[in-house]
Structure formats: structure tokens, C-alpha cells
Coordinates of N, CA and C in Angstrom, one line a residue:
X1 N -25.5 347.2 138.2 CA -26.9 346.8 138.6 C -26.8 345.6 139.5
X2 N -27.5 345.7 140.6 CA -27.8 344.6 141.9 C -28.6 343.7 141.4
X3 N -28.2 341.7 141.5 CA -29.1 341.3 141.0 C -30.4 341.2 141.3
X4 N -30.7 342.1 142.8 CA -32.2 342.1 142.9 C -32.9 343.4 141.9
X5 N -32.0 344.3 141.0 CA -32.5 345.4 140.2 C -33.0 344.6 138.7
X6 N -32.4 343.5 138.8 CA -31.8 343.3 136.9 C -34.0 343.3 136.7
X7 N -34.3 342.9 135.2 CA -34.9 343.1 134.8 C -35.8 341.3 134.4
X8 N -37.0 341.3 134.7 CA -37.3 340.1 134.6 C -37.3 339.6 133.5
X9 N -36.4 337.9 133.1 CA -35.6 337.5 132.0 C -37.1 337.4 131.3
X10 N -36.7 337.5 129.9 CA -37.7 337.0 128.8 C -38.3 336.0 128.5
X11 N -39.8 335.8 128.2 CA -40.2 335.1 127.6 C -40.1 334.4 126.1
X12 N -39.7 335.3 125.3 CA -39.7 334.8 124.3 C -37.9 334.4 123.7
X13 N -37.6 333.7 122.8 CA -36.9 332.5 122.6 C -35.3 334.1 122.0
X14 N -34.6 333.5 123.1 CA -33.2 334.6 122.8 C -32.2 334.2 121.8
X15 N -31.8 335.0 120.7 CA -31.0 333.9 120.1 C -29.9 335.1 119.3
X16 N -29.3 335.4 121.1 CA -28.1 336.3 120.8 C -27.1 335.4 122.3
X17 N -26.1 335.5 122.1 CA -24.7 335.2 122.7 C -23.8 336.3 122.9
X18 N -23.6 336.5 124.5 CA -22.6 337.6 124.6 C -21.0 336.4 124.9
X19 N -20.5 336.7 124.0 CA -19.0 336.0 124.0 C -17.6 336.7 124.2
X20 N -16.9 336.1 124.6 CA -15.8 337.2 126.0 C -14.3 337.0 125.9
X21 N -14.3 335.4 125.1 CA -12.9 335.2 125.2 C -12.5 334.7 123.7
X22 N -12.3 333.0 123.8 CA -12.0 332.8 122.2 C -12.8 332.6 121.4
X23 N -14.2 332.7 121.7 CA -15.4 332.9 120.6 C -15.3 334.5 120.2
X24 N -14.4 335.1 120.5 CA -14.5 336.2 120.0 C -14.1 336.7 118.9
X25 N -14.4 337.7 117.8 CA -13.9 338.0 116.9 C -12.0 338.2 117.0
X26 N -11.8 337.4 115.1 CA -10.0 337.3 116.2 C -9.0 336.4 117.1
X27 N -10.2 335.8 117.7 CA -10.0 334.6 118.4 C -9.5 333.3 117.7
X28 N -9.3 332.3 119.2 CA -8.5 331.0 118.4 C -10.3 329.6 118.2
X29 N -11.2 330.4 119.1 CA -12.3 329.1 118.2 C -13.8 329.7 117.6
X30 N -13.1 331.1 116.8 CA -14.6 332.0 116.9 C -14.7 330.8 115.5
X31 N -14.2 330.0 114.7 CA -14.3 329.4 113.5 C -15.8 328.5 114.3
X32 N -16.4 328.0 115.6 CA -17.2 327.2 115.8 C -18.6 327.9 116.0
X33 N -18.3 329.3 115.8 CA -19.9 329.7 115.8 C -19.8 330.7 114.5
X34 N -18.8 330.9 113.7 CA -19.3 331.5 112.7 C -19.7 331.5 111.7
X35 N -20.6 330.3 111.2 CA -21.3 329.5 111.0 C -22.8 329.7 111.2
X36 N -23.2 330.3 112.1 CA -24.5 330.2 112.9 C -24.4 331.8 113.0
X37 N -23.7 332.7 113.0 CA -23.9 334.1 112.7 C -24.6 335.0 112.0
X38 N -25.5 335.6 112.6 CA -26.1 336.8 111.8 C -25.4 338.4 111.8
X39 N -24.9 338.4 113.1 CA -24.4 339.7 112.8 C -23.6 339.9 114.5
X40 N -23.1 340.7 114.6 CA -22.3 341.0 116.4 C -22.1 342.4 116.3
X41 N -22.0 343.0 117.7 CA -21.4 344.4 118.4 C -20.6 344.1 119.7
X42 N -20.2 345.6 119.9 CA -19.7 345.7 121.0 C -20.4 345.8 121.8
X43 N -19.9 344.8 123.3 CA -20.9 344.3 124.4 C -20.1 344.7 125.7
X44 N -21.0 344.9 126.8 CA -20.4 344.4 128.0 C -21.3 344.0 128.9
X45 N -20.9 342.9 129.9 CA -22.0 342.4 130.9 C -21.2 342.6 132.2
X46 N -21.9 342.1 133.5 CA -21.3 342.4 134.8 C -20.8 340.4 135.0
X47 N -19.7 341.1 135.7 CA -19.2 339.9 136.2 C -17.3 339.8 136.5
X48 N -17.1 338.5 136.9 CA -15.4 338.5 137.1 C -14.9 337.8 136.2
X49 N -14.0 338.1 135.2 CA -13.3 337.3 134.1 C -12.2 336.7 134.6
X50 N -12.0 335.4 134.5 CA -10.6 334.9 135.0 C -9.5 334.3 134.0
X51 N -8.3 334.2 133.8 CA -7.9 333.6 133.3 C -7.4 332.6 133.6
X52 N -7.2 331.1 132.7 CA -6.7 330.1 133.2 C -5.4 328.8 132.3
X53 N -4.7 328.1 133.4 CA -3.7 327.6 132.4 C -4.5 327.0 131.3
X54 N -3.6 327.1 130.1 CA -4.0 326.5 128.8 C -5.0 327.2 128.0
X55 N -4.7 328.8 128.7 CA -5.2 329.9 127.8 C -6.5 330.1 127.6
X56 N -7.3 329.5 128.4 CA -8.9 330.3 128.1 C -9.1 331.1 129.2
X57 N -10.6 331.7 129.4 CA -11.2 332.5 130.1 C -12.4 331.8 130.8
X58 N -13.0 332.3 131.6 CA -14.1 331.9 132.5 C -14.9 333.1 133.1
X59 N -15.7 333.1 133.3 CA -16.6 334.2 133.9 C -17.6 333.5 135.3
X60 N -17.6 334.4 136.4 CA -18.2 334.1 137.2 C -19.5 335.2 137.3
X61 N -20.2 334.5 137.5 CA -21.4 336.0 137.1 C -22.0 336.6 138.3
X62 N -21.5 337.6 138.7 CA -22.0 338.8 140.1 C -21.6 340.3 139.5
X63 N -21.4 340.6 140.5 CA -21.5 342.5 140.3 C -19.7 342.9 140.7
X64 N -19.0 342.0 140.4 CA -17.6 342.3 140.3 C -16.6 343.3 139.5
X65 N -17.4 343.2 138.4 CA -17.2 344.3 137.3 C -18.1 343.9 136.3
X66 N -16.5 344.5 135.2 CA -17.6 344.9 133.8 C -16.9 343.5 133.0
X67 N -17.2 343.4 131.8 CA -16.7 341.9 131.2 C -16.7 342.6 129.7
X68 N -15.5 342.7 129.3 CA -15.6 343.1 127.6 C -16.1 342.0 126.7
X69 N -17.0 342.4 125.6 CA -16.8 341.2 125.0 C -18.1 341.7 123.5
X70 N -19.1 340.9 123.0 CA -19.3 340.7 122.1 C -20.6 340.3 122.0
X71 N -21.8 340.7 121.6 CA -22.9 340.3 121.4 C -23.4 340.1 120.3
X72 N -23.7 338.1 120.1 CA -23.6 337.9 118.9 C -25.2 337.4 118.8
X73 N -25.6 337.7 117.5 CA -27.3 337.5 117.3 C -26.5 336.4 116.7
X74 N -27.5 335.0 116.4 CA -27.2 333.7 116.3 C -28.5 333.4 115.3
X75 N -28.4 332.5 114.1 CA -29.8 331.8 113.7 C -29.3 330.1 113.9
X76 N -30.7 329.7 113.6 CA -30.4 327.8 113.8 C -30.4 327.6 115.4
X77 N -30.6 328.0 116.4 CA -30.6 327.9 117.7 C -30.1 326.6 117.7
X78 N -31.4 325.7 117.4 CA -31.6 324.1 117.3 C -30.1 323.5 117.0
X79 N -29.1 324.1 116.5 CA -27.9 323.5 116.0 C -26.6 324.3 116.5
X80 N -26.8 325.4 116.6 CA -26.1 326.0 117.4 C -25.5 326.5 118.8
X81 N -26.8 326.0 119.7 CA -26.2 326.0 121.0 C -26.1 324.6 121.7
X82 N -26.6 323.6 121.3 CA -25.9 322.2 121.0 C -24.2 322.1 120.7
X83 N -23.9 322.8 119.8 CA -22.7 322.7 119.3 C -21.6 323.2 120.4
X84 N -22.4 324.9 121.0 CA -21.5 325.7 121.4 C -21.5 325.0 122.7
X85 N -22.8 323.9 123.6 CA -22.9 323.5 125.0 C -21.3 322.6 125.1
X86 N -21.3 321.8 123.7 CA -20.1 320.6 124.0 C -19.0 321.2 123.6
X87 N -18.7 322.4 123.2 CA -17.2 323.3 123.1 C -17.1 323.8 124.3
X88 N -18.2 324.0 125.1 CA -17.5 324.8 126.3 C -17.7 323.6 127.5
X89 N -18.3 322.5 127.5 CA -18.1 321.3 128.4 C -18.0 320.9 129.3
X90 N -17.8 320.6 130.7 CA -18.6 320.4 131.8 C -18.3 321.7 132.7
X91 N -17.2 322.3 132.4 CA -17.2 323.3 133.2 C -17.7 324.7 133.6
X92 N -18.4 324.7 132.2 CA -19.5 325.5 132.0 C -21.1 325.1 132.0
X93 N -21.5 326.6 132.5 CA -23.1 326.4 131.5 C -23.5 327.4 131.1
X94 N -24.3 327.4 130.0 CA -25.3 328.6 129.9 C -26.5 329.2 130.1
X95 N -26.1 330.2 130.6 CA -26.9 330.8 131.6 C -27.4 332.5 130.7
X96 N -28.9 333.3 130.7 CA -29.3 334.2 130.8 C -28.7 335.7 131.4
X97 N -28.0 336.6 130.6 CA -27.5 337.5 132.0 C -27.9 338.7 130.6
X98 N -28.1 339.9 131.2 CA -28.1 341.5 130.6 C -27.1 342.1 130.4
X99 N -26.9 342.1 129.2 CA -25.8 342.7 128.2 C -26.5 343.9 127.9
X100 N -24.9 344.8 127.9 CA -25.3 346.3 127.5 C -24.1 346.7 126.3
X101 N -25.3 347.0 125.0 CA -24.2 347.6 123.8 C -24.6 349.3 123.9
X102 N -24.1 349.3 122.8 CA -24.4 351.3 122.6 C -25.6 351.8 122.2
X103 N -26.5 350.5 122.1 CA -28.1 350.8 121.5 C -28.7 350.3 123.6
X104 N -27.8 349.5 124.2 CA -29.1 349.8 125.3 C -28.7 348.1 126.1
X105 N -29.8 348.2 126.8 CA -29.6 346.6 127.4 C -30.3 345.7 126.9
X106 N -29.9 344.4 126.5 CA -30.7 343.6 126.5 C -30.3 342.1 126.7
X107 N -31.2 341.0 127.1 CA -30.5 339.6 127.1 C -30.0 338.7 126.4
X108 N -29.4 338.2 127.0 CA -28.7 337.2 126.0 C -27.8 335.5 126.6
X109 N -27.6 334.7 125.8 CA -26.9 333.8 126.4 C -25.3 334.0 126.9
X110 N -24.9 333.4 128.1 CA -23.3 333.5 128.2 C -23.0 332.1 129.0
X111 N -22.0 331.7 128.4 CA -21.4 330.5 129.1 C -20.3 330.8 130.7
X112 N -20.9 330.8 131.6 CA -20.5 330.7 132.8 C -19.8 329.6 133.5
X113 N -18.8 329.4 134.4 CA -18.3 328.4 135.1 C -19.3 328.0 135.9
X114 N -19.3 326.7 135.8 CA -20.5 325.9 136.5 C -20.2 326.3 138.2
X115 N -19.5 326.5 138.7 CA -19.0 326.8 140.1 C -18.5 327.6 140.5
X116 N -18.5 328.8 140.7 CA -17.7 329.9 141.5 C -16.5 329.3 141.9
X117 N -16.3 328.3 142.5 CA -15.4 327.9 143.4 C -14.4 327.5 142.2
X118 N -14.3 326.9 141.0 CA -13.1 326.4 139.8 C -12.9 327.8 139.7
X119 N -13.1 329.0 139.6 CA -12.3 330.4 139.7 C -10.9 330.5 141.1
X120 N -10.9 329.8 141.5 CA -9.8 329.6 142.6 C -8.2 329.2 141.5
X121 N -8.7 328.6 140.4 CA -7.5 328.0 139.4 C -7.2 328.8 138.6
X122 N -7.6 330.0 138.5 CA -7.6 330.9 137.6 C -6.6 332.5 138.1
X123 N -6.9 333.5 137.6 CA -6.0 334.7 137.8 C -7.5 335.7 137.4
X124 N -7.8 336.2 138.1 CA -8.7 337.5 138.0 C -8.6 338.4 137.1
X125 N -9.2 338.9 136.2 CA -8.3 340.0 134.6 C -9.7 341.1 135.5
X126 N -9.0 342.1 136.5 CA -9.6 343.3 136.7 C -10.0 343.8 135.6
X127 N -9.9 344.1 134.5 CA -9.9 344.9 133.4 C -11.2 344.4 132.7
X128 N -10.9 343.3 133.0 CA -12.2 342.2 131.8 C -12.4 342.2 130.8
X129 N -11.3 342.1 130.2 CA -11.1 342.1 128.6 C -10.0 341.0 128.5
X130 N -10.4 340.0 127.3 CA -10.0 338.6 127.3 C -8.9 339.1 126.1
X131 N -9.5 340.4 125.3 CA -7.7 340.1 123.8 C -6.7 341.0 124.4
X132 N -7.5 342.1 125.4 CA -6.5 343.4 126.3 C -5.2 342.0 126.7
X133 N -5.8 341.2 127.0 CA -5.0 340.3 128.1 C -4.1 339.6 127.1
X134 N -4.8 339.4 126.2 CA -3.8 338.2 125.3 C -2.9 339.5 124.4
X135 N -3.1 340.4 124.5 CA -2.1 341.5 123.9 C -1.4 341.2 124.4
X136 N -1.2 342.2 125.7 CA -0.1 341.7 126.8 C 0.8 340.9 127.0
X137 N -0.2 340.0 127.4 CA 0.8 338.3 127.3 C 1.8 338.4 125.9
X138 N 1.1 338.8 124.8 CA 2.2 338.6 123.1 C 3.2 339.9 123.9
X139 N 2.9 340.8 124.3 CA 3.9 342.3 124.2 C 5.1 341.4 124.9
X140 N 4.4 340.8 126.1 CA 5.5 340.5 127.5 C 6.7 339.6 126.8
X141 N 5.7 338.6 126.0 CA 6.9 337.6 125.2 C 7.3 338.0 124.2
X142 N 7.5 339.3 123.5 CA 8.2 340.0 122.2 C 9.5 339.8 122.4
X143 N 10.5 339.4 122.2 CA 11.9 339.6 122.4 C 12.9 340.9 121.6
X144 N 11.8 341.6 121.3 CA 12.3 343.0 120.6 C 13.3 343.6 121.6

């Protein structure tokens, strides 16, 4: 979908999180929002996933692809995306974008690289799946 298609963002107060890399179930910092958890599915939104040294991910948000990842309903707003703004830290922000699960589309929060241009430090994951990638990486270093 073209961002002149998407659908005009909501009014009322969103308190779901599509999460893509280590907030993910599985992951090395899902321990910082599971806590504030109501419940999660399988998600995907549009955009370019990148990866970068020292093992995280980043998203630039356009019509590049697809982004695997996780759509998490959140309670406590007031304490929870406070917490999650200073885990993800100047190089992000959060931003509004349309997530689609197997029930349909809807909005949600995602932490985005504050600049298109810090994607230049990173490695592009065509696939856009953040654990596809960290499989990998474990397979490549297996010494089987």
C-alpha cells in the first residue's frame, strides 16, 4: 500500500506495538516489555529492515517490503512507552504505521530510525525477518 493509500491514523489512544527484532518473543530484550503485556500475534508492516553492528535491527518506514514481526496489545501506556522510548534511544522514534495480522489491518506503534540516512551503517535483511536472520547467523557459526 502507497503512503498516499494508507488509511487516516486514529483518533482514539493506540495501545498496541508492532515489534520486529529483540522485543520479540524469544528475543535478547523482550524481558523490558513483558511486563506491560496483554497479549501478541503474528504481524507484518511495510518497510526496510536493516541490520546493524552489535546485533540489533532498525526499520526505515516506506514501501520497500514487508517487515516480519509481532503485534503486541500493551496496558499502562503511561509507563510503558516511557520505558520502551529510553530502550530504543536517540536513534529511534516512535512513530504510527498499519500493521496487518490474520484478523486484518490495524494501527499500531513502531520504533523507527530517526533518519533514513543511519540505514547507510547497516546491511538490508530483504526477507525482513529479524530471528530468520539471527538463525542464520547461529547456522553460519555452528562448527558441526
Amino acid at each position: 500500500m502507497s503512503t498516499d493509500e494508507r488509511r487516516t491514523v486514529p483518533a482514539t489512544v493506540v495501545d498496541r506495538l508492532f515489534v520486529y527484532g529483540t522485543l520479540r518473543t524469544g528475543q535478547t530484550a523482550r524481558a523490558i516489555v513483558a511486563a506491560h503485556l496483554v497479549g501478541g500475534v503474528s504481524a507484518t508492516t511495510r518497510g526496510s529492515l536493516y541490520a546493524f553492528p552489535g546485533d540489533y535491527p532498525g526499520v526505515v518506514p516506506d514501501d520497500g517490503g514487508v517487515i516480519v514481526g509481532e503485534l503486541l496489545q500493551l496496558r499502562d501506556l503511561a509507563s510503558a512507552l516511557p520505558l520502551l522510548d529510553a530502550f530504543e534511544g536517540d536513534e529511534f522514534m516512535r512513530m504510527l504505521t498499519e500493521v496487518t495480522t490474520a484478523d486484518g489491518g490495524t494501527w499500531a506503534w513502531i520504533y523507527v530510525l530517526v533518519s533514513p540516512e543511519l540505514a547507510r551503517h547497516g546491511r538490508r535483511l530483504e526477507h525482513g525477518d529479524w530471528a530468520r536472520y539471527l538463525a542464520r547467523a547461529a547456522s553460519d557459526q555452528d562448527p558441526k
